[in-house]
Coordinates of C-alpha atoms (C1' of nucleotides) in Angstrom, one line a residue:
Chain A
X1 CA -26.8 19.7 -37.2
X2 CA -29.3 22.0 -39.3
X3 CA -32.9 21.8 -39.4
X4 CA -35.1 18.9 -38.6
X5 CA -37.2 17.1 -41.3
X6 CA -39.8 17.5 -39.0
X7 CA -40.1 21.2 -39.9
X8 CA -42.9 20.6 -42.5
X9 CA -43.6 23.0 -45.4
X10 CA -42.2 21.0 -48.3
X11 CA -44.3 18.4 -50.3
X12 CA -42.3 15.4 -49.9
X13 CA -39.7 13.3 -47.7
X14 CA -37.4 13.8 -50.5
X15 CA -38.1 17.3 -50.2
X16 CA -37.2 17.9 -47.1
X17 CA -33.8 16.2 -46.7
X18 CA -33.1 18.3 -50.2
X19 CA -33.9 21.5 -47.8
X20 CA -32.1 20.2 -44.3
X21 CA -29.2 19.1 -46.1
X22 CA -28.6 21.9 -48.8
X23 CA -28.8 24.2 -45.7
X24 CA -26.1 22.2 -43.7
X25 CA -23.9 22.8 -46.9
X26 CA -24.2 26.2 -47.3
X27 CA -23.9 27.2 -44.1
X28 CA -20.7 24.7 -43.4
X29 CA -22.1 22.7 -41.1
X30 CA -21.1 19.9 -43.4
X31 CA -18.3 21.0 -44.7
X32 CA -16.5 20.2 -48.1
X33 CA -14.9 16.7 -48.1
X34 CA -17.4 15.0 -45.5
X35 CA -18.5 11.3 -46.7
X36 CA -22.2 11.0 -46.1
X37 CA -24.3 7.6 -47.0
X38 CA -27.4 7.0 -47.6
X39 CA -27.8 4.8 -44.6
X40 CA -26.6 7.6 -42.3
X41 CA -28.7 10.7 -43.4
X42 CA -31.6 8.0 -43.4
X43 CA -31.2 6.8 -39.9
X44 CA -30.5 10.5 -38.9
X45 CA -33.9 11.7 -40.2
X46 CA -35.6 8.9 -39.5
X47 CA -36.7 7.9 -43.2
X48 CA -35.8 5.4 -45.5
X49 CA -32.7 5.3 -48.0
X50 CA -35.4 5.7 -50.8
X51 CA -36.0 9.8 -50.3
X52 CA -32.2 10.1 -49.2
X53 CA -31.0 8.8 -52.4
X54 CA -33.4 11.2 -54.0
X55 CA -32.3 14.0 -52.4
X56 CA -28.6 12.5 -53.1
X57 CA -29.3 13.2 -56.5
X58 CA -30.6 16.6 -56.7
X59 CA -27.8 18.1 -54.5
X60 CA -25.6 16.2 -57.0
X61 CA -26.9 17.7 -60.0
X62 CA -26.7 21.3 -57.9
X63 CA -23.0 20.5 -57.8
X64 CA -22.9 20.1 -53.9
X65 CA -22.2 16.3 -53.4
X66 CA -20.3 13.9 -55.6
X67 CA -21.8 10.5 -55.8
X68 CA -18.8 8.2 -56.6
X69 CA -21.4 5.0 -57.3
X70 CA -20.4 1.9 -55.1
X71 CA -17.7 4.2 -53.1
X72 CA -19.5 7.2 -51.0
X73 CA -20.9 10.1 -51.6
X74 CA -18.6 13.4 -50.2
X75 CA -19.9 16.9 -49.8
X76 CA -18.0 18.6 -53.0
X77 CA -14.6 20.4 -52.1
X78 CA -15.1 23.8 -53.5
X79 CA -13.2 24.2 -56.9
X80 CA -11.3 27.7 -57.3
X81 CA -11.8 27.2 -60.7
X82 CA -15.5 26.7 -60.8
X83 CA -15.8 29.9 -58.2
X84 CA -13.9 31.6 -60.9
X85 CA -16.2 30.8 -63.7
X86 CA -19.2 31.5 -61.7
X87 CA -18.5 34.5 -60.9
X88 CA -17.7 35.2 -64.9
X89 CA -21.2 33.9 -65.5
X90 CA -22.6 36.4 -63.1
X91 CA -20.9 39.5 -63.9
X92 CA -21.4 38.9 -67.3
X93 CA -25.1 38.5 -66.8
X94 CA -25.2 41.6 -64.2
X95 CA -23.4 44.1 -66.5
X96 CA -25.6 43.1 -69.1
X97 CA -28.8 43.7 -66.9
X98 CA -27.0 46.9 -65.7
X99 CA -26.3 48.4 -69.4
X100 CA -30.1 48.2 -70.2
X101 CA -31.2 49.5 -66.8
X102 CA -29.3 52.6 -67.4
X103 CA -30.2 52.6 -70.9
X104 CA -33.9 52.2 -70.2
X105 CA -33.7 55.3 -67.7
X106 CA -35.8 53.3 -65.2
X107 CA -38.2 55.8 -63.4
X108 CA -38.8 53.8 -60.6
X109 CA -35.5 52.4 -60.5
X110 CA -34.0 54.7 -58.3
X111 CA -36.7 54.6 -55.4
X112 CA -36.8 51.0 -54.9
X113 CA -33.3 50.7 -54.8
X114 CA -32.7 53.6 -52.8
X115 CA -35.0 52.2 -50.3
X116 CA -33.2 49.0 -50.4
X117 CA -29.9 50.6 -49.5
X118 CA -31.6 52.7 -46.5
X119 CA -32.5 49.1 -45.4
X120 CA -28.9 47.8 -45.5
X121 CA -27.5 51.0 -43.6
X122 CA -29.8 50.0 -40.9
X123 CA -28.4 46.5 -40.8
X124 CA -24.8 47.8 -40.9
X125 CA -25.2 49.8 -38.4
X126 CA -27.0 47.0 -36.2
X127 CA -24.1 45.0 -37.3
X128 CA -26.8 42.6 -38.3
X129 CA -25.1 40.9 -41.0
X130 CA -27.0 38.0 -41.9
X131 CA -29.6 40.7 -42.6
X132 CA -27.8 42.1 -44.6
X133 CA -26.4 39.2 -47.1
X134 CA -29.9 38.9 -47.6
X135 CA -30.6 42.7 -48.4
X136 CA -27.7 42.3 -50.8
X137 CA -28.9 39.4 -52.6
X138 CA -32.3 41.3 -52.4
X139 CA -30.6 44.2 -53.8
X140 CA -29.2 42.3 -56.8
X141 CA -32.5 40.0 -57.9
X142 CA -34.1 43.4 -57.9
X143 CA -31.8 45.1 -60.7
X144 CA -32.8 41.7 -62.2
X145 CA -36.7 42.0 -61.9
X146 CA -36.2 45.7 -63.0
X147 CA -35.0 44.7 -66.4
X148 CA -37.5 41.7 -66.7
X149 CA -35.4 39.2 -66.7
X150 CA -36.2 37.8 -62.8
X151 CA -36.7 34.0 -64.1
X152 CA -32.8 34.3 -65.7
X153 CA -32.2 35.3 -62.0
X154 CA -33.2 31.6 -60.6
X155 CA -31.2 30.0 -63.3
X156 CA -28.3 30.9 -62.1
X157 CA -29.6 30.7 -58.4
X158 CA -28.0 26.9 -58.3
X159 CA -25.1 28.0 -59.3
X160 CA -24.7 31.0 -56.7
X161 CA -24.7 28.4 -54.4
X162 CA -21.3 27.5 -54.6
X163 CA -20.4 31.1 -54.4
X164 CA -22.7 31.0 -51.2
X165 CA -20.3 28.4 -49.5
X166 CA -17.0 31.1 -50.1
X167 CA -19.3 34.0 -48.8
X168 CA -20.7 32.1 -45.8
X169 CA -17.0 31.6 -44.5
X170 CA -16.2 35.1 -45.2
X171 CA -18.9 36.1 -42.5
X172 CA -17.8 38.6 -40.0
X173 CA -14.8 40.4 -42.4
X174 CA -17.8 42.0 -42.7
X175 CA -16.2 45.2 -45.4
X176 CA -20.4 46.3 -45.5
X177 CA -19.8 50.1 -46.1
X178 CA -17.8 49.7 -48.9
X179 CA -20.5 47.3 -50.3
X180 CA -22.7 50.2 -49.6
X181 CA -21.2 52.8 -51.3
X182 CA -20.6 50.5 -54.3
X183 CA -24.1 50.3 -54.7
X184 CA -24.6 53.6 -54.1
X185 CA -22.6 54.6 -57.0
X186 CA -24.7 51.7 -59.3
X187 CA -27.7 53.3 -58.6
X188 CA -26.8 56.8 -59.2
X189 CA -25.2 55.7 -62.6
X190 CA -28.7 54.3 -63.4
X191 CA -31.0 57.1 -62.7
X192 CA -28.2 59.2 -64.5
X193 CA -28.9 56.7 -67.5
X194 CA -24.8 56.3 -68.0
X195 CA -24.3 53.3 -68.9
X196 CA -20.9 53.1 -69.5
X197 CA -21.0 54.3 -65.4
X198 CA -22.7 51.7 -64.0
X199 CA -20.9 48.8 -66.1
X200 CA -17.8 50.0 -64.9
X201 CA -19.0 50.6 -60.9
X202 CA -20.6 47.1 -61.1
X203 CA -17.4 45.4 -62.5
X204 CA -15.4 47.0 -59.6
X205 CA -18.0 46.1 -56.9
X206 CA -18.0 42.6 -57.9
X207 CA -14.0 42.4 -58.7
X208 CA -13.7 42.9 -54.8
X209 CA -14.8 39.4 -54.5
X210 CA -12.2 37.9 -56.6
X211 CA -9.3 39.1 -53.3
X212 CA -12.1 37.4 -50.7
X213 CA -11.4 34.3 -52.6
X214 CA -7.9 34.0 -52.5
X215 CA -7.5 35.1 -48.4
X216 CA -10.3 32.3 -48.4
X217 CA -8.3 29.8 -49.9
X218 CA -5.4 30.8 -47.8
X219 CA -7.2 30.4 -44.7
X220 CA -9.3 26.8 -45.3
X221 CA -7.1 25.3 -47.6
X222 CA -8.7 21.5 -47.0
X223 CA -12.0 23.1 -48.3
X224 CA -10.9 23.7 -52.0
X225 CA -9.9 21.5 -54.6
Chain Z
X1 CA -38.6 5.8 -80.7
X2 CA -35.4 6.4 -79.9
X3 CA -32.7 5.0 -78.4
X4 CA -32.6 2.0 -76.8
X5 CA -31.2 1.3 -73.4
X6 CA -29.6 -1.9 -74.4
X7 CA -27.2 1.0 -76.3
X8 CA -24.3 0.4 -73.4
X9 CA -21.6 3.2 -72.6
X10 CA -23.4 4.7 -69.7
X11 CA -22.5 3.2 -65.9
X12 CA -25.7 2.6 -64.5
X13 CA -29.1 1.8 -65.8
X14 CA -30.5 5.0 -64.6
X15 CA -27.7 7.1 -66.4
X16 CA -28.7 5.2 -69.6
X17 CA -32.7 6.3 -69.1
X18 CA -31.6 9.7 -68.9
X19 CA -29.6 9.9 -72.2
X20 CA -32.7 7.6 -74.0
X21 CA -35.5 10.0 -72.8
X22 CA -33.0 12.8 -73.0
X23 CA -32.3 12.5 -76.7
X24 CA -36.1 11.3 -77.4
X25 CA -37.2 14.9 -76.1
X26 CA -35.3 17.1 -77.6
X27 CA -35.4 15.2 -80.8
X28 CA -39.4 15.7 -80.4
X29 CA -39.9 11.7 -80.5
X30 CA -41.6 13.0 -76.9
X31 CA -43.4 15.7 -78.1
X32 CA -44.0 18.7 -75.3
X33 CA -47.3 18.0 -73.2
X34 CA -47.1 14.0 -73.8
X35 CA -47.9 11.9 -70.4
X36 CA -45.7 9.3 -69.0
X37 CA -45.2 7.7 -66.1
X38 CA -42.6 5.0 -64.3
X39 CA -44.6 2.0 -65.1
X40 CA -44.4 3.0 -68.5
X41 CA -41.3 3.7 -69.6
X42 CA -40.0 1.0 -67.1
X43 CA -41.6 -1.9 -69.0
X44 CA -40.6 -0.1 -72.6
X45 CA -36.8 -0.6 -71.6
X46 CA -37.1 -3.2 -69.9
X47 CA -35.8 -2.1 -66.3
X48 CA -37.4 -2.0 -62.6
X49 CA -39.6 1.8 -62.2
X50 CA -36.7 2.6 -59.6
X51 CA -33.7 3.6 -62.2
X52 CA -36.6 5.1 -64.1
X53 CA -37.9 7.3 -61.1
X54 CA -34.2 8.6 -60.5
X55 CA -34.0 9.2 -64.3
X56 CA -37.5 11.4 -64.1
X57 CA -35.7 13.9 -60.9
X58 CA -33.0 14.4 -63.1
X59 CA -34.7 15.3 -66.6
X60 CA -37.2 17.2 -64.3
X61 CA -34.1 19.2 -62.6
X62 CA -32.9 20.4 -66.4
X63 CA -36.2 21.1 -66.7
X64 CA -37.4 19.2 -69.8
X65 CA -40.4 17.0 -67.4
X66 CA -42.9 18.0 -65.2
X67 CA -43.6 15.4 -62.3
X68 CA -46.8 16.2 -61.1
X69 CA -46.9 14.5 -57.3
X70 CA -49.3 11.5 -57.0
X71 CA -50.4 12.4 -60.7
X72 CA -48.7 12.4 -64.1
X73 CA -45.3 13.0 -65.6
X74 CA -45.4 15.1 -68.3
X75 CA -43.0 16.4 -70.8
X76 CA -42.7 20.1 -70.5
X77 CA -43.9 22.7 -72.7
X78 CA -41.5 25.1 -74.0
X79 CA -41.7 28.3 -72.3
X80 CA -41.2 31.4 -74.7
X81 CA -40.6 33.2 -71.5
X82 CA -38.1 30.7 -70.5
X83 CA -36.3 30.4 -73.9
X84 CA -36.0 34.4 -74.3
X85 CA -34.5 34.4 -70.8
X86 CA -31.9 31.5 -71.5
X87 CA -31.4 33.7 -75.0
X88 CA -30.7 36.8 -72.6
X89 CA -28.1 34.6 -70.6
X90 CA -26.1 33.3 -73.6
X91 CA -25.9 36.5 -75.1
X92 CA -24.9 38.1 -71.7
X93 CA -21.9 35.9 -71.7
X94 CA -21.3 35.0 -75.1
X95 CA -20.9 39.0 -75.8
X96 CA -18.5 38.8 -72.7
X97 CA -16.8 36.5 -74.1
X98 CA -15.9 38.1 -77.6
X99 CA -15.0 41.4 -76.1
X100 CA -12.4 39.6 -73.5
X101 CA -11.8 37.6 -76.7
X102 CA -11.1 41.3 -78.6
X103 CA -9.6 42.6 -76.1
X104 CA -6.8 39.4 -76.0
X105 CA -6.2 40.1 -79.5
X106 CA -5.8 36.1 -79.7
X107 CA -3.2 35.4 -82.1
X108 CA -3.8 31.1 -82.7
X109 CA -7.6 32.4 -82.9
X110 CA -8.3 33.5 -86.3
X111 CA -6.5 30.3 -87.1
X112 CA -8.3 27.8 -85.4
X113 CA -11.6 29.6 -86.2
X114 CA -11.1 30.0 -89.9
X115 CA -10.7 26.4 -90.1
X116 CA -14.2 25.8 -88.3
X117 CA -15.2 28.1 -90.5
X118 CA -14.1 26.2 -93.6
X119 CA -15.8 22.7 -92.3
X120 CA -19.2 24.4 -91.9
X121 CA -19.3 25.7 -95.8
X122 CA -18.3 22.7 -96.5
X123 CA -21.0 21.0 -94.7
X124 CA -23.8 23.7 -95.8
X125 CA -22.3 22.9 -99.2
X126 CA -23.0 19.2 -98.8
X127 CA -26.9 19.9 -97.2
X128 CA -25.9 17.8 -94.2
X129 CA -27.9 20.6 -91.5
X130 CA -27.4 17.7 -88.5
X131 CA -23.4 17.9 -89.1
X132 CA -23.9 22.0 -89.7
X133 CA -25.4 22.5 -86.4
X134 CA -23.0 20.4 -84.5
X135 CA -19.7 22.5 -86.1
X136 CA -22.3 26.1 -85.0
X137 CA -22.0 24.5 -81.6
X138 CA -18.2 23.9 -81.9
X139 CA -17.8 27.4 -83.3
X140 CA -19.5 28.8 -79.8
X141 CA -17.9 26.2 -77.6
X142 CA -14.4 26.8 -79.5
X143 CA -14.9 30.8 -78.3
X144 CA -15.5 30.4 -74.7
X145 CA -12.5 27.8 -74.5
X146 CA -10.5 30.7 -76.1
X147 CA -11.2 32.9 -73.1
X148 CA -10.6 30.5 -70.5
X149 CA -14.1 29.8 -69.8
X150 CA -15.1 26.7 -71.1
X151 CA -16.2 25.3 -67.8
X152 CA -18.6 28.6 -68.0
X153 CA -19.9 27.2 -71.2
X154 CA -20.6 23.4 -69.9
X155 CA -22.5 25.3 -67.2
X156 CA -25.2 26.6 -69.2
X157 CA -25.6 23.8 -71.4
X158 CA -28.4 22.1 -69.7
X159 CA -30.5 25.3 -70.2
X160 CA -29.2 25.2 -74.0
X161 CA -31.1 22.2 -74.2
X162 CA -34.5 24.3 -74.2
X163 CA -33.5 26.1 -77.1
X164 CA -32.3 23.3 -78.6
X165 CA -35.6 21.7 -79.1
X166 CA -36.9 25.0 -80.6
X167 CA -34.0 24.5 -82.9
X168 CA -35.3 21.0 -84.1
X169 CA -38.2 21.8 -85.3
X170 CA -36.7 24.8 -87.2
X171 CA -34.3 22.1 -88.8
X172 CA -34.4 22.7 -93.3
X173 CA -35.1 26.0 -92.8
X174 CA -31.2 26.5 -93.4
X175 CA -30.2 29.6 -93.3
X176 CA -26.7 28.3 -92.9
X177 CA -25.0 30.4 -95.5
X178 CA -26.3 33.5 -93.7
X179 CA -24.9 32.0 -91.0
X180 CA -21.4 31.7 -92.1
X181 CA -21.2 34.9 -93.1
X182 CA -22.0 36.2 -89.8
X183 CA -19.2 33.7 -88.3
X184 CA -16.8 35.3 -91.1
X185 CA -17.6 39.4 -89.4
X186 CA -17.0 38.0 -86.0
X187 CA -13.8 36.5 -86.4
X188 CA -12.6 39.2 -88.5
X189 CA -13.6 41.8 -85.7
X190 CA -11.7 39.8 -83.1
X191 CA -8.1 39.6 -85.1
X192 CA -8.3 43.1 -85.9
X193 CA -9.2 43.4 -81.8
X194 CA -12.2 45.3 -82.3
X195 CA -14.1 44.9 -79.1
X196 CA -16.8 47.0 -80.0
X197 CA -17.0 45.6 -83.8
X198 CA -17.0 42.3 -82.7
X199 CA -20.1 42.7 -79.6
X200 CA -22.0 44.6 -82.3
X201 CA -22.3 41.4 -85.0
X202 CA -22.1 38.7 -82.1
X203 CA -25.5 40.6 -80.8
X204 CA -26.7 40.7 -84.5
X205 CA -26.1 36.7 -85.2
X206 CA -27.5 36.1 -81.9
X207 CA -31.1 38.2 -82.5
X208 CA -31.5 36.4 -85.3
X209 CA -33.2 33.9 -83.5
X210 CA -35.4 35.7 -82.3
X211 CA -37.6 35.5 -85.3
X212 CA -37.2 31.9 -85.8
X213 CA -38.7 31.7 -82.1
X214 CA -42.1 33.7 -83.6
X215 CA -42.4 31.7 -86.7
X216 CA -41.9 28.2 -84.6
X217 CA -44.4 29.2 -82.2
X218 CA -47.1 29.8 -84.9
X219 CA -46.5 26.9 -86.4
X220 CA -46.4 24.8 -83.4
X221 CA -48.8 26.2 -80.7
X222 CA -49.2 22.9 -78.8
X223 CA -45.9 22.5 -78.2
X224 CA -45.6 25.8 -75.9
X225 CA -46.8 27.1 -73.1
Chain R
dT1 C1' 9.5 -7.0 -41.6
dT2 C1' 7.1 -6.9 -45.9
dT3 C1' 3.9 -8.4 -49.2
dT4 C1' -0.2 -10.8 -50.7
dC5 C1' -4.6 -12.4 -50.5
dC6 C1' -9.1 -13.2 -48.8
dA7 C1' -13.2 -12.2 -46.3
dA8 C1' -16.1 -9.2 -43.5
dT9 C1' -18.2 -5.0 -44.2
dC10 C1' -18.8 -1.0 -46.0
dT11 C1' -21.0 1.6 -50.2
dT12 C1' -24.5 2.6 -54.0
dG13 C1' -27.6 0.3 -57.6
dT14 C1' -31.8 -2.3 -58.6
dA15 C1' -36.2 -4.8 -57.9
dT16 C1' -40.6 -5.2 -55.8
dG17 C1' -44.6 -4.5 -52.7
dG18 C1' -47.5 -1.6 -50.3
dT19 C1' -49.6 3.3 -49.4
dA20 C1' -51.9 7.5 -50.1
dG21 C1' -53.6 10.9 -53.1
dA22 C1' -55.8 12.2 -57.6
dT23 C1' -58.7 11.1 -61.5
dG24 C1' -62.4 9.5 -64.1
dC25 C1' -66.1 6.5 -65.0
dC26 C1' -70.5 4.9 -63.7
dA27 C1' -74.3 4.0 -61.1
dT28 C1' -77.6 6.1 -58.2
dG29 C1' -80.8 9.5 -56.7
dC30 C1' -83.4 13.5 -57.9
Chain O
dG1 C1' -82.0 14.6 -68.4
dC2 C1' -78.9 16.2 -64.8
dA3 C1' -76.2 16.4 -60.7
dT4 C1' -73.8 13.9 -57.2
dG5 C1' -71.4 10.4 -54.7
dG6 C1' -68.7 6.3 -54.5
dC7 C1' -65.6 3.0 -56.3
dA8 C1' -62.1 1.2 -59.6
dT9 C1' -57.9 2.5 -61.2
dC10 C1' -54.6 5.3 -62.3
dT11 C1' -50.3 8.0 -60.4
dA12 C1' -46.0 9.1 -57.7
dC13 C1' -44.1 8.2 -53.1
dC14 C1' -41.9 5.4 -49.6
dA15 C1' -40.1 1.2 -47.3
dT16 C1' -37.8 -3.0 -47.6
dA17 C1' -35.0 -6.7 -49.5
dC18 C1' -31.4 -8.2 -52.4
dA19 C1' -27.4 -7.6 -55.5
dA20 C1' -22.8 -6.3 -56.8
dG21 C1' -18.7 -3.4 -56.7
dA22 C1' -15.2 -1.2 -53.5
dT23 C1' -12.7 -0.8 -49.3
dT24 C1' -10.4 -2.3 -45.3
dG25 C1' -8.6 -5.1 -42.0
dG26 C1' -6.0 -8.8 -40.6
dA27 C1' -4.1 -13.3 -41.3
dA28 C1' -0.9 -16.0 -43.7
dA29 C1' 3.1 -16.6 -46.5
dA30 C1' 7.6 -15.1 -48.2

DNA sequence: TTTTCCAATCTTGTATGGTAGATGCCATGC
DNA sequence: GCATGGCATCTACCATACAAGATTGGAAAA
């Protein structure tokens, strides 16, 4: 399975199992349609029921497990629709931050993310992709902080999660350049302050998504709803 | 105080805390920066501190307490910071919304709005502000479920909640006919499909806000951060 | 063979006791 | 009078025991 709850660094028991088993969802380890119990993640981490149900909670809020009460509790099948909807919510809030990037004219815009994309060339080329879904997510919270909206960022953080699931099983399709080059053609929009360019060049780099979903469903059909 | 737990409808007693100290905090019965704890509110509704613990990690995941480890629960003070943020995520997508909406030229639209329309002079005519604010709600709701993204909307509701209680304590100072009025452009825009009309006065009814944020926090200071 | 029903055994929900950490008051020493 | 240390008393955290609904299996009856 994932990471211990032995690996300290969180405040509480509770904590911890939120961490180890988040992880184990993202990364598919427990994979959409598992039943879990209290009793079991308890006696597998060596605690009581009292933090698990805890965590149980939280993840369930997160939209990760669904607690049916006197039943089980599964790990959530991934809903097509709620993908969907996600990703509305975040294109609508990326465009938005994109439109007054540009129109702010940020001066040191362009450096930072032009550093950022020199950083993801190197991982490309390394074939390093874990490396670089991070530098990608880096590469969006950025745009985010630019415009000074970084805490509307983390708001929607949870609900990247479920997009995280879909991503995670995409690994290795790995289309990186073209990611790249989309990004590329972000940033030069900005520092050319044209809006209406880098609206339209982050619509298209996030529309590619929208076909990974659908091969996605084709090829895991048990994990969606 | 509010309501009591003995109010049935929920499933479990823990469900049933939530929606009492829910409704209690955004109603400003629990006013931002008041101290409670387990024991407390365990023996005020009559239940064990466990359903009452659970009830605390829930509020304290939408962010309206604070649980201060081995200390205090607190309810949390707004955050001007936070409530211009969730502003900057509902207008992202609410302005996505009525340009999709534009764009659809949505024929049943201008119907079923008008008539929402209609209820809410009627309501401002009769002074009843609580029934006013629940058809403004409707009016937003009814627009997302237009455009398909009504599971979009239920997704940001819980950080709604923030400006919700900034809304409370602006309650009387109705400027509901104003309002209306603003209702009446954006509809209008959106059956003549006038995407760029209709952004322009959804942005304007939206800042409007804005203002009532400055006056609330001068006239509340404790309640914020 | 098919259906029905009951009981063992799962599950989550609730109650309670004990633990460790944080706080504040108060006495003690200066 | 003032600073300091210790103790009473809060708090949330965790473990354990019990309760009650839901499921499943098999036995018994049709």
């Amino acid at each position: 399975m994932g990471a211990s709850v032995s690996d300290i660094g969180e405040e509480t028991m509770a904590l911890r199992v939120v961490g180890a088993l988040r992880d184990d969802i993202v990364t598919m380890a427990l994979k959409p349609g598992d039943v879990i119990s209290e009793s079991d993640i308890a006696g597998r981490y060596g605690v009581s029921r009292q933090p698990v149900r805890e965590a149980f909670i939280r993840l369930a809020q997160q939209g990760l497990l669904l607690i049916r009460p006197k039943r089980a509790t599964v790990v959530k099948k991934i809903s097509p629709e709620g993908v969907r909807q996600s990703r509305f919510i975040r294109e609508s809030i990326e465009v938005e931050i994109i439109r007054r990037l540009a129109g702010n004219g940020g001066g040191e815009a362009g450096r930072v993310l032009g550093e950022l994309i020199a950083e993801q060339e190197a991982a490309s080329s390394a074939n390093d992709s874990r490396r670089f879904h991070t530098l990608d997510e880096l590469f969006h919270r950025t745009l985010a902080r630019l415009t000074g909206v970084e805490y509307a960022w983390q708001l929607i953080d949870d609900h990247k999660m479920q997009l995280d699931r879909v991503r995670y099983l995409t690994l290795g399709s790995s289309s990186s350049q073209l990611a790249i080059s989309e990004h590329k053609v972000i940033v030069a929009a900005v520092v050319a302050a044209d809006a209406a360019a880098a609206e339209a060049a982050m619509r298209a780099h996030l529309a590619r998504a929208e076909v990974l979903l659908s091969q996605t469903i084709a090829a895991h059909p048990d994990y969606f709803e």
